[in-house]
Short mmCIF file of C-alpha atoms in Angstrom, two decimals:
data_model
loop_
_atom_site.label_atom_id
_atom_site.label_comp_id
_atom_site.label_asym_id
_atom_site.label_seq_id
_atom_site.Cartn_x
_atom_site.Cartn_y
_atom_site.Cartn_z
CA UNK Z 1 -15.31 -53.12 35.49
CA UNK Z 2 -11.56 -53.38 36.62
CA UNK Z 3 -9.21 -53.11 34.16
CA UNK Z 4 -6.27 -55.10 34.02
CA UNK Z 5 -3.19 -53.06 34.88
CA UNK Z 6 0.33 -54.31 33.83
CA UNK Z 7 3.67 -53.75 34.75
CA UNK Z 8 6.40 -53.25 31.93
CA UNK Z 9 8.61 -55.69 33.42
CA UNK Z 10 10.12 -58.50 31.46
CA UNK Z 11 12.44 -60.87 31.25
CA UNK Z 12 14.68 -62.77 28.56
CA UNK Z 13 17.06 -65.48 28.70
CA UNK Z 14 20.58 -65.16 29.86
CA UNK Z 15 23.23 -65.39 27.69
CA UNK Z 16 26.21 -67.29 29.44
CA UNK Z 17 29.58 -65.75 29.18
CA UNK Z 18 32.27 -68.69 29.56
CA UNK Z 19 35.02 -67.59 31.09
CA UNK Z 20 38.14 -68.95 32.57
CA UNK Z 21 37.91 -69.95 36.35
CA UNK Z 22 40.92 -70.79 38.61
CA UNK Z 23 40.30 -74.56 39.95
CA UNK Z 24 39.16 -74.45 43.59
CA UNK Z 25 40.15 -76.81 46.43
CA UNK Z 26 37.91 -79.44 47.49
CA UNK Z 27 34.79 -78.70 49.49
CA UNK Z 28 34.79 -79.75 52.88
CA UNK Z 29 32.91 -82.87 53.83
CA UNK Z 30 29.56 -81.91 55.41
CA UNK Z 31 25.99 -83.05 56.20
CA UNK Z 32 25.79 -84.49 52.74
CA UNK Z 33 24.23 -81.65 51.13
CA UNK Z 34 25.20 -80.93 47.35
CA UNK Z 35 28.06 -79.02 46.91
CA UNK Z 36 29.38 -77.97 43.30
CA UNK Z 37 33.03 -77.03 42.59
CA UNK Z 38 32.87 -74.52 40.02
CA UNK Z 39 29.07 -75.23 38.64
CA UNK Z 40 26.43 -73.77 37.46
CA UNK Z 41 23.28 -74.88 38.82
CA UNK Z 42 20.30 -74.45 36.42
CA UNK Z 43 16.75 -75.75 36.80
CA UNK Z 44 16.09 -79.30 35.50
CA UNK Z 45 12.42 -80.14 36.17
CA UNK Z 46 10.67 -81.63 33.43
CA UNK Z 47 8.64 -78.60 32.50
CA UNK Z 48 11.73 -76.23 32.42
CA UNK Z 49 11.91 -73.93 29.68
CA UNK Z 50 15.07 -73.87 26.95
CA UNK Z 51 15.41 -70.18 27.87
CA UNK Z 52 15.52 -70.54 31.66
CA UNK Z 53 16.98 -67.41 33.10
CA UNK Z 54 20.11 -66.95 35.44
CA UNK Z 55 22.66 -69.37 36.79
CA UNK Z 56 24.41 -70.10 40.26
CA UNK Z 57 28.25 -70.68 40.37
CA UNK Z 58 29.68 -72.31 43.68
CA UNK Z 59 33.01 -72.24 44.63
CA UNK Z 60 34.63 -73.77 47.47
CA UNK Z 61 36.36 -71.48 50.01
CA UNK Z 62 40.15 -71.79 50.26
CA UNK Z 63 42.74 -71.55 53.03
CA UNK Z 64 44.43 -68.13 52.48
CA UNK Z 65 47.72 -68.59 54.19
CA UNK Z 66 49.29 -65.37 52.31
CA UNK Z 67 46.45 -63.09 54.09
CA UNK Z 68 46.97 -64.13 57.66
CA UNK Z 69 48.19 -60.30 58.46
CA UNK Z 70 44.43 -59.37 57.87
CA UNK Z 71 43.20 -62.03 60.10
CA UNK Z 72 41.40 -63.90 57.10
CA UNK Z 73 41.80 -67.67 57.29
CA UNK Z 74 39.46 -68.82 54.14
CA UNK Z 75 38.56 -66.96 51.03
CA UNK Z 76 39.25 -66.74 47.21
CA UNK Z 77 42.00 -64.70 45.58
CA UNK Z 78 41.24 -62.43 42.90
CA UNK Z 79 39.67 -64.46 39.99
CA UNK Z 80 37.61 -63.85 36.56
CA UNK Z 81 34.14 -65.83 36.61
CA UNK Z 82 31.27 -65.80 34.60
CA UNK Z 83 29.10 -62.80 35.06
CA UNK Z 84 27.05 -62.12 38.16
CA UNK Z 85 25.20 -59.44 40.26
CA UNK Z 86 24.55 -61.04 43.39
CA UNK Z 87 26.67 -63.37 46.08
CA UNK Z 88 26.59 -65.05 49.39
CA UNK Z 89 28.38 -67.58 51.38
CA UNK Z 90 26.90 -70.96 52.16
CA UNK Z 91 27.76 -74.03 54.28
CA UNK Z 92 26.34 -77.21 55.01
CA UNK Z 93 24.84 -77.36 58.08
CA UNK Z 94 21.89 -74.84 58.60
CA UNK Z 95 22.27 -75.14 62.43
CA UNK Z 96 25.91 -73.90 62.47
CA UNK Z 97 26.66 -70.21 62.78
CA UNK Z 98 29.27 -68.10 61.27
CA UNK Z 99 30.96 -66.33 64.01
CA UNK Z 100 32.81 -63.56 62.06
CA UNK Z 101 32.93 -61.37 59.37
CA UNK Z 102 32.59 -62.01 55.48
CA UNK Z 103 34.25 -59.37 53.20
CA UNK Z 104 34.09 -59.37 49.29
CA UNK Z 105 35.45 -57.22 46.41
CA UNK Z 106 33.97 -57.54 43.02
CA UNK Z 107 34.87 -56.29 39.50
CA UNK Z 108 32.39 -54.55 37.66
CA UNK Z 109 32.03 -56.20 34.28
CA UNK Z 110 31.24 -52.80 32.28
CA UNK Z 111 34.25 -50.57 33.74
CA UNK Z 112 36.92 -53.49 35.18
CA UNK Z 113 37.01 -51.44 38.23
CA UNK Z 114 37.53 -53.34 41.48
CA UNK Z 115 35.23 -52.18 44.29
CA UNK Z 116 36.36 -51.63 47.95
CA UNK Z 117 35.80 -54.36 50.32
CA UNK Z 118 32.09 -54.79 51.46
CA UNK Z 119 30.94 -56.59 54.63
CA UNK Z 120 28.18 -59.32 53.90
CA UNK Z 121 25.47 -59.79 56.65
CA UNK Z 122 26.65 -63.18 58.26
CA UNK Z 123 23.52 -63.81 60.14
CA UNK Z 124 20.62 -64.92 57.82
CA UNK Z 125 19.06 -68.13 58.80
CA UNK Z 126 16.44 -66.69 60.97
CA UNK Z 127 14.77 -65.98 57.69
CA UNK Z 128 13.80 -69.42 57.46
CA UNK Z 129 11.00 -72.16 57.85
CA UNK Z 130 10.22 -72.92 61.55
CA UNK Z 131 12.10 -75.69 63.39
CA UNK Z 132 10.66 -79.26 62.62
CA UNK Z 133 8.59 -78.16 59.68
CA UNK Z 134 8.58 -80.01 56.39
CA UNK Z 135 10.55 -77.34 54.81
CA UNK Z 136 13.36 -77.13 57.36
CA UNK Z 137 13.45 -80.99 57.72
CA UNK Z 138 13.79 -81.80 54.07
CA UNK Z 139 17.56 -82.41 54.02
CA UNK Z 140 18.05 -79.76 51.40
CA UNK Z 141 18.57 -76.48 53.75
CA UNK Z 142 21.97 -74.82 54.09
CA UNK Z 143 23.30 -72.27 56.35
CA UNK Z 144 24.18 -68.93 54.40
CA UNK Z 145 24.86 -65.36 54.58
CA UNK Z 146 22.39 -62.81 53.59
CA UNK Z 147 22.69 -62.45 49.93
CA UNK Z 148 24.53 -59.01 48.63
CA UNK Z 149 23.52 -57.17 45.49
CA UNK Z 150 26.82 -56.24 43.79
CA UNK Z 151 25.41 -55.37 40.20
CA UNK Z 152 26.78 -56.75 36.84
CA UNK Z 153 30.04 -58.34 37.75
CA UNK Z 154 32.83 -60.79 36.33
CA UNK Z 155 35.57 -60.87 39.02
CA UNK Z 156 35.41 -61.39 42.56
CA UNK Z 157 37.74 -62.08 46.04
CA UNK Z 158 36.51 -63.09 49.20
CA UNK Z 159 38.13 -63.51 52.66
CA UNK Z 160 36.43 -64.85 55.95
CA UNK Z 161 37.67 -63.39 59.55
CA UNK Z 162 36.84 -65.71 62.22
CA UNK Z 163 35.54 -63.76 65.67
CA UNK Z 164 38.37 -63.38 68.17
CA UNK Z 165 38.11 -64.19 71.60
CA UNK Z 166 37.70 -60.42 72.24
CA UNK Z 167 35.00 -60.23 69.50
CA UNK Z 168 37.02 -57.77 67.40
CA UNK Z 169 35.78 -59.37 64.34
CA UNK Z 170 32.30 -59.74 65.13
CA UNK Z 171 29.34 -60.32 62.32
CA UNK Z 172 28.04 -57.25 60.23
CA UNK Z 173 25.50 -56.44 62.71
CA UNK Z 174 23.17 -59.76 62.52
CA UNK Z 175 22.21 -60.79 65.88
CA UNK Z 176 21.76 -58.25 68.42
CA UNK Z 177 23.53 -59.02 71.83
CA UNK Z 178 20.81 -60.05 74.08
CA UNK Z 179 20.96 -64.10 74.12
CA UNK Z 180 23.48 -64.53 71.38
CA UNK Z 181 23.34 -68.40 70.71
CA UNK Z 182 26.39 -70.55 71.03
CA UNK Z 183 28.25 -72.15 68.08
CA UNK Z 184 26.53 -75.48 67.08
CA UNK Z 185 26.20 -77.74 64.39
CA UNK Z 186 29.08 -78.87 62.22
CA UNK Z 187 32.28 -76.64 62.36
CA UNK Z 188 35.72 -76.67 60.63
CA UNK Z 189 38.74 -75.99 63.05
CA UNK Z 190 40.64 -73.16 62.27
CA UNK Z 191 44.31 -73.30 63.10
CA UNK Z 192 45.95 -69.86 63.62
CA UNK Z 193 48.42 -68.79 65.90
CA UNK Z 194 47.54 -65.22 66.60
CA UNK Z 195 45.15 -66.13 69.34
CA UNK Z 196 41.90 -68.20 69.96
CA UNK Z 197 39.24 -67.84 67.16
CA UNK Z 198 35.94 -69.13 66.47
CA UNK Z 199 35.56 -72.36 64.54
CA UNK Z 200 33.85 -71.75 61.20
CA UNK Z 201 31.01 -74.04 59.64
CA UNK Z 202 31.92 -76.70 57.45
CA UNK Z 203 31.68 -76.59 53.63
CA UNK Z 204 31.84 -73.11 53.04
CA UNK Z 205 31.72 -71.66 49.43
CA UNK Z 206 30.74 -68.54 47.41
CA UNK Z 207 27.50 -68.77 45.27
CA UNK Z 208 27.44 -66.30 42.58
CA UNK Z 209 24.00 -65.55 41.32
CA UNK Z 210 23.03 -64.37 37.85
CA UNK Z 211 19.56 -63.53 37.71
CA UNK Z 212 19.25 -63.47 34.19
CA UNK Z 213 19.41 -60.44 31.86
CA UNK Z 214 16.43 -57.69 32.01
CA UNK Z 215 14.15 -57.55 29.41
CA UNK Z 216 14.01 -55.05 26.60
CA UNK Z 217 10.78 -53.61 28.48
CA UNK Z 218 11.85 -54.17 32.09
CA UNK Z 219 10.52 -51.19 34.21
CA UNK Z 220 11.86 -47.86 33.64
CA UNK Z 221 12.81 -45.77 36.62
CA UNK Z 222 9.67 -44.36 38.34
CA UNK Z 223 9.91 -40.75 38.32
CA UNK Z 224 10.86 -39.04 41.85
CA UNK Z 225 7.47 -38.94 43.83
CA UNK Z 226 5.48 -40.74 41.36
CA UNK Z 227 3.17 -43.74 42.56
CA UNK Z 228 3.63 -47.06 40.99
CA UNK Z 229 2.39 -46.80 37.45
CA UNK Z 230 -1.64 -48.10 36.47
CA UNK Z 231 -2.47 -48.99 33.18
CA UNK Z 232 -0.05 -50.59 30.38
CA UNK Z 233 0.13 -53.76 28.87
CA UNK Z 234 -2.28 -56.77 29.44
CA UNK Z 235 -1.30 -60.54 30.07
CA UNK Z 236 1.25 -62.35 28.89
CA UNK Z 237 0.31 -64.68 26.28
CA UNK Z 238 2.25 -67.70 24.76
CA UNK Z 239 3.35 -71.24 25.99
CA UNK Z 240 3.32 -71.48 29.87
CA UNK Z 241 4.65 -74.46 31.86
CA UNK Z 242 2.41 -75.96 34.11
CA UNK Z 243 4.36 -74.45 36.97
CA UNK Z 244 3.98 -70.87 35.44
CA UNK Z 245 0.03 -71.82 34.94
CA UNK Z 246 -0.34 -72.90 38.33
CA UNK Z 247 1.42 -69.88 40.14
CA UNK Z 248 -0.73 -67.51 38.12
CA UNK Z 249 -4.19 -69.44 38.55
CA UNK Z 250 -3.39 -69.13 42.19
CA UNK Z 251 -4.48 -65.22 41.58
CA UNK Z 252 -7.29 -66.40 39.37
CA UNK Z 253 -10.06 -64.40 41.41
CA UNK Z 254 -8.20 -61.22 41.14
CA UNK Z 255 -6.64 -61.17 37.66
CA UNK Z 256 -6.48 -63.35 34.28
CA UNK Z 257 -4.07 -66.03 34.07
CA UNK Z 258 -0.73 -64.63 32.90
CA UNK Z 259 -1.12 -61.16 34.43
CA UNK Z 260 1.92 -59.52 35.03
CA UNK Z 261 0.48 -57.05 37.73
CA UNK Z 262 -2.33 -57.00 39.91
CA UNK Z 263 -4.00 -53.44 39.71
CA UNK Z 264 -4.87 -51.13 42.55
CA UNK Z 265 -8.78 -51.16 43.48
CA UNK Z 266 -10.60 -47.99 45.17
CA UNK Z 267 -11.92 -48.34 48.60
CA UNK Z 268 -15.22 -49.32 47.42
CA UNK Z 269 -13.87 -51.97 44.85
CA UNK Z 270 -11.77 -53.52 48.00
CA UNK Z 271 -14.73 -53.90 50.13
CA UNK Z 272 -16.67 -55.61 47.20
CA UNK Z 273 -13.92 -57.93 46.56
CA UNK Z 274 -13.71 -58.86 50.26
CA UNK Z 275 -17.08 -59.80 50.25
CA UNK Z 276 -16.38 -62.01 47.08
CA UNK Z 277 -13.22 -63.67 48.44
CA UNK Z 278 -13.90 -64.29 51.96
CA UNK Z 279 -17.92 -63.46 52.51
CA UNK Z 280 -18.61 -66.96 54.14
CA UNK Z 281 -16.08 -66.28 56.71
CA UNK Z 282 -17.00 -62.76 57.58
CA UNK Z 283 -19.01 -61.79 60.64
CA UNK Z 284 -21.96 -59.77 60.53
CA UNK Z 285 -19.84 -56.94 61.93
CA UNK Z 286 -17.10 -57.29 59.35
CA UNK Z 287 -19.73 -57.46 56.54
CA UNK Z 288 -21.45 -54.37 57.98
CA UNK Z 289 -18.12 -52.53 58.58
CA UNK Z 290 -15.28 -54.08 56.62
CA UNK Z 291 -12.33 -52.44 57.76
CA UNK Z 292 -9.76 -52.98 54.80
CA UNK Z 293 -7.33 -50.59 53.06
CA UNK Z 294 -7.57 -50.11 49.22
CA UNK Z 295 -5.97 -53.19 47.34
CA UNK Z 296 -2.27 -51.79 46.29
CA UNK Z 297 -1.01 -52.69 42.95
CA UNK Z 298 1.29 -55.70 43.16
CA UNK Z 299 3.42 -56.96 40.41
CA UNK Z 300 2.89 -60.66 40.06
CA UNK Z 301 5.70 -63.55 39.64
CA UNK Z 302 5.07 -63.36 36.11
CA UNK Z 303 5.67 -59.75 36.50
CA UNK Z 304 8.93 -59.89 37.80
CA UNK Z 305 10.07 -62.98 35.37
CA UNK Z 306 9.99 -65.96 38.28
CA UNK Z 307 11.52 -69.28 36.72
CA UNK Z 308 8.83 -71.41 38.25
CA UNK Z 309 10.84 -74.68 37.63
CA UNK Z 310 13.07 -73.51 40.51
CA UNK Z 311 10.38 -73.94 43.45
CA UNK Z 312 8.54 -76.63 44.81
CA UNK Z 313 5.35 -77.57 43.00
CA UNK Z 314 3.01 -77.62 45.69
CA UNK Z 315 1.64 -74.35 47.74
CA UNK Z 316 1.51 -74.49 51.45
CA UNK Z 317 -1.31 -72.32 53.34
CA UNK Z 318 -1.56 -71.38 56.97
CA UNK Z 319 -5.35 -70.99 58.32
CA UNK Z 320 -5.28 -67.11 58.49
CA UNK Z 321 -3.01 -63.89 58.43
CA UNK Z 322 -2.93 -62.59 62.23
CA UNK Z 323 0.27 -60.64 62.04
CA UNK Z 324 2.53 -59.17 59.58
CA UNK Z 325 6.44 -59.19 59.94
CA UNK Z 326 8.80 -56.46 58.31
CA UNK Z 327 12.00 -57.40 57.42
CA UNK Z 328 14.81 -55.97 55.18
CA UNK Z 329 16.64 -58.29 52.57
CA UNK Z 330 20.02 -56.96 54.00
CA UNK Z 331 21.49 -56.91 50.59
CA UNK Z 332 22.52 -53.36 50.22
CA UNK Z 333 21.19 -50.33 48.83
CA UNK Z 334 23.24 -49.71 45.65
CA UNK Z 335 20.40 -50.66 43.26
CA UNK Z 336 17.94 -48.51 40.89
CA UNK Z 337 14.47 -49.34 41.14
CA UNK Z 338 14.58 -50.53 37.26
CA UNK Z 339 17.02 -53.48 38.64
CA UNK Z 340 14.33 -54.38 41.39
CA UNK Z 341 13.05 -57.27 39.28
CA UNK Z 342 16.43 -58.53 39.09
CA UNK Z 343 17.38 -58.54 42.64
CA UNK Z 344 13.98 -60.13 43.23
CA UNK Z 345 14.88 -63.03 40.86
CA UNK Z 346 18.31 -63.28 42.41
CA UNK Z 347 16.80 -63.53 45.82
CA UNK Z 348 14.49 -66.24 44.43
CA UNK Z 349 17.17 -68.17 42.99
CA UNK Z 350 19.55 -67.66 46.07
CA UNK Z 351 16.85 -69.19 48.21
CA UNK Z 352 15.56 -72.05 46.24
CA UNK Z 353 19.15 -73.19 44.73
CA UNK Z 354 21.66 -71.86 47.41
CA UNK Z 355 19.90 -72.53 50.76
CA UNK Z 356 17.52 -75.18 49.56
CA UNK Z 357 14.11 -73.70 50.62
CA UNK Z 358 11.04 -74.53 48.67
CA UNK Z 359 10.50 -70.94 47.42
CA UNK Z 360 11.53 -67.19 48.03
CA UNK Z 361 11.05 -66.98 51.69
CA UNK Z 362 9.11 -63.67 51.47
CA UNK Z 363 5.39 -63.17 51.14
CA UNK Z 364 5.67 -59.70 49.70
CA UNK Z 365 9.17 -57.68 48.55
CA UNK Z 366 8.84 -53.61 48.60
CA UNK Z 367 11.50 -51.66 46.71
CA UNK Z 368 12.84 -48.16 47.60
CA UNK Z 369 10.30 -46.54 45.02
CA UNK Z 370 7.37 -48.33 46.67
CA UNK Z 371 6.53 -50.93 44.14
CA UNK Z 372 5.22 -54.33 45.39
CA UNK Z 373 6.36 -57.56 44.46
CA UNK Z 374 4.41 -61.10 45.07
CA UNK Z 375 6.89 -63.25 46.71
CA UNK Z 376 6.07 -66.87 47.77
CA UNK Z 377 3.90 -68.65 45.14
CA UNK Z 378 0.09 -69.55 46.38
CA UNK Z 379 -1.80 -66.12 45.72
CA UNK Z 380 -1.61 -62.75 47.08
CA UNK Z 381 -4.69 -62.80 48.86
CA UNK Z 382 -4.51 -66.37 50.25
CA UNK Z 383 -2.85 -67.04 53.80
CA UNK Z 384 0.43 -68.47 51.92
CA UNK Z 385 3.08 -69.92 54.38
CA UNK Z 386 6.32 -68.13 54.23
CA UNK Z 387 9.63 -68.46 55.65
CA UNK Z 388 10.73 -65.21 56.80
CA UNK Z 389 10.43 -65.35 60.60
CA UNK Z 390 11.81 -68.43 62.11
CA UNK Z 391 9.37 -69.61 64.81
CA UNK Z 392 6.55 -67.42 63.59
CA UNK Z 393 5.72 -68.38 60.22
CA UNK Z 394 2.25 -69.63 61.02
CA UNK Z 395 -0.61 -67.39 60.70
CA UNK Z 396 1.53 -64.37 59.39
CA UNK Z 397 2.72 -62.52 56.67
CA UNK Z 398 6.52 -61.44 55.93
CA UNK Z 399 7.12 -58.20 54.11
CA UNK Z 400 10.65 -57.75 53.20
CA UNK Z 401 11.82 -53.90 52.08
CA UNK Z 402 14.69 -54.51 49.50
CA UNK Z 403 17.93 -53.09 50.74
CA UNK Z 404 19.75 -52.38 54.22
CA UNK Z 405 18.36 -50.12 56.77
CA UNK Z 406 20.56 -50.42 59.82
CA UNK Z 407 22.07 -46.89 59.28
CA UNK Z 408 20.17 -45.92 56.29
CA UNK Z 409 16.59 -44.62 56.52
CA UNK Z 410 14.17 -46.16 54.25
CA UNK Z 411 12.27 -44.42 51.76
CA UNK Z 412 9.02 -42.57 52.09
CA UNK Z 413 7.68 -44.42 49.32
CA UNK Z 414 8.73 -47.69 50.89
CA UNK Z 415 7.30 -47.12 54.14
CA UNK Z 416 4.13 -45.71 52.48
CA UNK Z 417 3.78 -49.08 50.37
CA UNK Z 418 4.24 -51.13 53.63
CA UNK Z 419 1.39 -49.47 55.18
CA UNK Z 420 -0.78 -49.75 52.02
CA UNK Z 421 0.21 -53.62 51.91
CA UNK Z 422 -0.49 -54.46 55.62
CA UNK Z 423 -3.77 -52.35 55.45
CA UNK Z 424 -5.10 -54.53 52.86
CA UNK Z 425 -3.40 -58.13 53.63
CA UNK Z 426 -4.34 -57.77 57.33
CA UNK Z 427 -7.88 -56.24 56.42
CA UNK Z 428 -8.63 -59.35 54.77
CA UNK Z 429 -8.90 -61.13 57.79
CA UNK Z 430 -10.29 -58.52 60.08
CA UNK Z 431 -6.97 -57.44 61.69
CA UNK Z 432 -6.47 -54.03 63.46
CA UNK Z 433 -2.89 -52.80 62.53
CA UNK Z 434 -2.77 -50.73 66.02
CA UNK Z 435 -3.53 -53.53 67.97
CA UNK Z 436 -1.71 -56.74 69.26
CA UNK Z 437 -2.48 -60.40 68.74
CA UNK Z 438 -1.66 -63.94 70.22
CA UNK Z 439 0.66 -65.93 68.48
CA UNK Z 440 2.37 -69.48 68.88
CA UNK Z 441 5.93 -70.11 68.84
CA UNK Z 442 7.16 -72.77 66.62
CA UNK Z 443 10.57 -72.75 68.21
CA UNK Z 444 13.40 -69.76 68.21
CA UNK Z 445 16.03 -67.96 70.14
CA UNK Z 446 13.81 -65.89 71.96
CA UNK Z 447 10.55 -68.01 72.49
CA UNK Z 448 10.66 -71.84 73.01
CA UNK Z 449 8.19 -73.95 70.91
CA UNK Z 450 4.69 -73.92 72.09
CA UNK Z 451 4.77 -70.50 74.01
CA UNK Z 452 1.92 -68.24 73.32
CA UNK Z 453 3.10 -64.73 72.67
CA UNK Z 454 1.58 -61.50 72.58
CA UNK Z 455 2.73 -59.76 69.47
CA UNK Z 456 1.89 -56.41 67.47
CA UNK Z 457 -0.01 -57.19 64.27
CA UNK Z 458 2.56 -55.36 62.48
CA UNK Z 459 5.84 -56.36 64.18
CA UNK Z 460 9.42 -56.43 63.14
CA UNK Z 461 11.51 -59.54 62.44
CA UNK Z 462 13.47 -58.78 65.84
CA UNK Z 463 10.29 -58.94 67.94
CA UNK Z 464 10.06 -62.52 67.16
CA UNK Z 465 13.72 -63.64 66.81
CA UNK Z 466 16.97 -62.40 68.39
CA UNK Z 467 18.23 -60.46 65.28
CA UNK Z 468 18.90 -56.84 64.09
CA UNK Z 469 16.54 -57.13 61.37
CA UNK Z 470 14.68 -55.13 59.97
CA UNK Z 471 17.44 -52.85 60.74
CA UNK Z 472 17.19 -49.88 63.27
CA UNK Z 473 16.12 -47.25 60.99
CA UNK Z 474 13.58 -49.38 59.48
CA UNK Z 475 12.31 -50.54 62.78
CA UNK Z 476 11.67 -47.41 64.03
CA UNK Z 477 9.32 -46.40 61.28
CA UNK Z 478 6.88 -49.06 62.16
CA UNK Z 479 4.96 -47.14 64.37
CA UNK Z 480 3.88 -44.68 61.47
CA UNK Z 481 3.41 -47.85 59.49
CA UNK Z 482 0.68 -49.15 61.91
CA UNK Z 483 -1.13 -45.56 62.13
CA UNK Z 484 -1.33 -45.16 58.35
CA UNK Z 485 -2.43 -48.75 57.82
CA UNK Z 486 -5.19 -47.99 60.30
CA UNK Z 487 -6.07 -45.01 58.35
CA UNK Z 488 -6.16 -46.79 55.40
CA UNK Z 489 -8.23 -49.27 56.88
CA UNK Z 490 -10.87 -46.58 57.87
CA UNK Z 491 -10.12 -46.76 61.65
#
């Protein structure tokens, strides 16, 4: 009998700290996407709880005439804001590119100390839904930078430096040089006298995300070298909203309703489960010799504290999972593993409330300690259609390692977790991690819509789209991930 293993991750409601805000300039007119002045967006659906954790402040960027010496033309002067931990710059038109640099400074809530200037990754919309898909065509989607995790802060300053004709103020490492797209969509003209610069997207504003306070039992820091914990508390009980029940019930074949973690299984238990889950779809050879890695422990949406009222109610599925795309969140590496559930809640709120996506884009996330988190709702063993690799979201799954891995190596625990997860998830569909598969492009800047492409079963985001994601250091680890995943499958 399988025991129900639970993580000690909890969530409590956020206590909003009302602090004075400097009045922002009016937002630029754009495509009709909603723009808050200095607003706090919270869930407003019928089944929203009174204690919904988290909030989003949206501050339109202003002209910075005093800061022309640095090259900045838009931004925000230093100001006090309500407490937040994650930020990003958002604009109206998702097809418009921000050619330039976005830099921020933040003030730590605990010490009052201001940080140094930090670059925010400006290329992020390629982590979205496929062009012409219902999610992309919803009329709610917006362009945005990657989210940056800054920790609990109560002050912020931001500046936007457009790219000059020489490219000296280029973006922070998003798109690689091959075939970089030209600016498109709605843009704001930039009037400077120091040379020709790129236009900026219309409706630029800074979104400050409070992911909600950590619960009293939110995960303790795992010991160095330790595997994700097994055992612990049982399923959460008490009142669940209809949306929370639906998200949890999507995993009902694996764990009881309200479970906060899906436990790991042995190889034999996993093979038995494969037959129970997909026996009718398996070939005789797959039934005789099922190549699948042991199921790893996975923190559920209830475990990391998802506010299910933020997402669209329905789930969207694809037919099967033929490949896994590996990403990094490009959110920085300055986080502890005990904070990882807060980061996941922050990404979720940023994707749904700021970018206008139907749910968090990734199917799974992995923190630096190797803990795996359920991403987009619909069931971890099911082929949930994500919004992670524009053009290749059909018949794939998206796995994001939390952090930025352009110059920093991912931890060995994170790499191992990706290998274990892909060995199981791809094994559910009979896919060999060391082989290639055929995928059909949904449209992107590398492959035209409808083009059939041979792709490695475990690929990096950059293999399907012109981007630096998942960062050079993580991308170099994918060969090791493929070999390990194949071994976990028994190949």
